[in-house]
Steps between C-alpha positions, in 0.01 A plus 500: 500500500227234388328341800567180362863362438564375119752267462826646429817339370773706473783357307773758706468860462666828423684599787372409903153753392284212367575269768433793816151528349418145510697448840268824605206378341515176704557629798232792510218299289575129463188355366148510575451181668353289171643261341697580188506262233771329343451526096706226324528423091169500310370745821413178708522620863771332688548431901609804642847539638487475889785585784483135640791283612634333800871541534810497703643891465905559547485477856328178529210600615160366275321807346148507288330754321329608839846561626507879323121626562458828385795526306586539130699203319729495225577109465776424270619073447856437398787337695832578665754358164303695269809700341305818409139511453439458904735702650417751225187534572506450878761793498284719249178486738685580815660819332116599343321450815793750686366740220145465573613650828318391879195353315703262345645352835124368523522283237684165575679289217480143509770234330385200471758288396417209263851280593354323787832268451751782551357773669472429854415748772811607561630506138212762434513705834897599356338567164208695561632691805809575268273692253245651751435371834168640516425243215390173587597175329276141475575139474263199547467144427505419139117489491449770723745738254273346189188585668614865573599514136148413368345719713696802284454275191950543519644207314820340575721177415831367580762535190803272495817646399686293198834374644422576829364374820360839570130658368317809466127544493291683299204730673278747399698827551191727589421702807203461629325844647233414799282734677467546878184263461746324323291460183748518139479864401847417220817385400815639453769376236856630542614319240274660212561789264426799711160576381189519703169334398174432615 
């Protein structure tokens, strides 16, 4: 195992192996303390993503960053109507991390929700706690929701629906793996073919 982390993406995996080595890797290495940078197009170095936000979790009560020292993140942003992609994935990480075994109870999963209109409190303490209630769900004022986004560089935007009073939104459908420094170590992409790149 290099001393220093690389950047890893993995756009899903064969079987639960590939994601028990990063979820291992995390939790026995994380990084070295430096900064990694963020490489964008043309190899201009971009902000680096960061584990900051103040929120309002499912239970009311206001959470930041600071709120899970010492623990691994995997930070996902969707919303409760989302007919497949969110409760897909939501469902996917909570069966994986079961897999990884008692190392994986370490890591906690974040959903943020980017419907600050519908998703109250309570609407996402029946969601979340429906799919695993050791996950922990995240609403906000508007601008404090946008400002958690940029911080993970996730983008999002309401989408009416033709005919209909009703909307959807559109969000960056990528998990985002966090050390117990909580410095970016990867993302995950359920959604992808199942392939695994670096």
């Amino acid at each position: 195992m290099p001393g220093r982390w690389k950047l890893i993406r993995l756009g899903a995996w064969t079987g639960v192996g590939a994601l028990v080595a990063i979820v291992s890797a995390v939790l026995l290495f994380g990084t070295d303390g430096r900064e990694t940078p963020q490489v964008g197009a043309g190899g201009s170095e971009r902000r680096p993503l960061v584990a900051a936000f103040e929120l309002i979790d499912h239970n009311g009560r206001p959470v930041t960053g600071q709120s899970f020292v010492d623990r691994p993140l995997a930070v996902f942003f969707g919303f409760t109507h989302c007919p497949d992609v969110c409760p897909t994935t939501l469902q996917d990480l909570s069966t994986l991390l079961a897999e990884v075994g008692p190392s994986g109870n370490r890591v906690q999963v974040l959903f943020i929700s980017v419907d600050t209109e519908r998703d109250t409190p309570e609407e996402l303490a029946g969601y979340i706690t429906a799919i695993d209630p050791s996950f922990v769900a995240l609403t906000g004022s508007e601008q404090a929701v946008r400002q958690a986004a940029d911080n993970f560089r996730v983008h999002y935007k309401r989408v009416e629906v033709a005919g209909s009073r009703s909307y959807s939104m559109d969000h960056t459908s990528t998990v985002f793996l966090m050390d117990r420094n909580h410095r970016f170590v990867g993302t995950i992409d359920l959604h992808e073919n199942r392939t695994m790149s670096r």
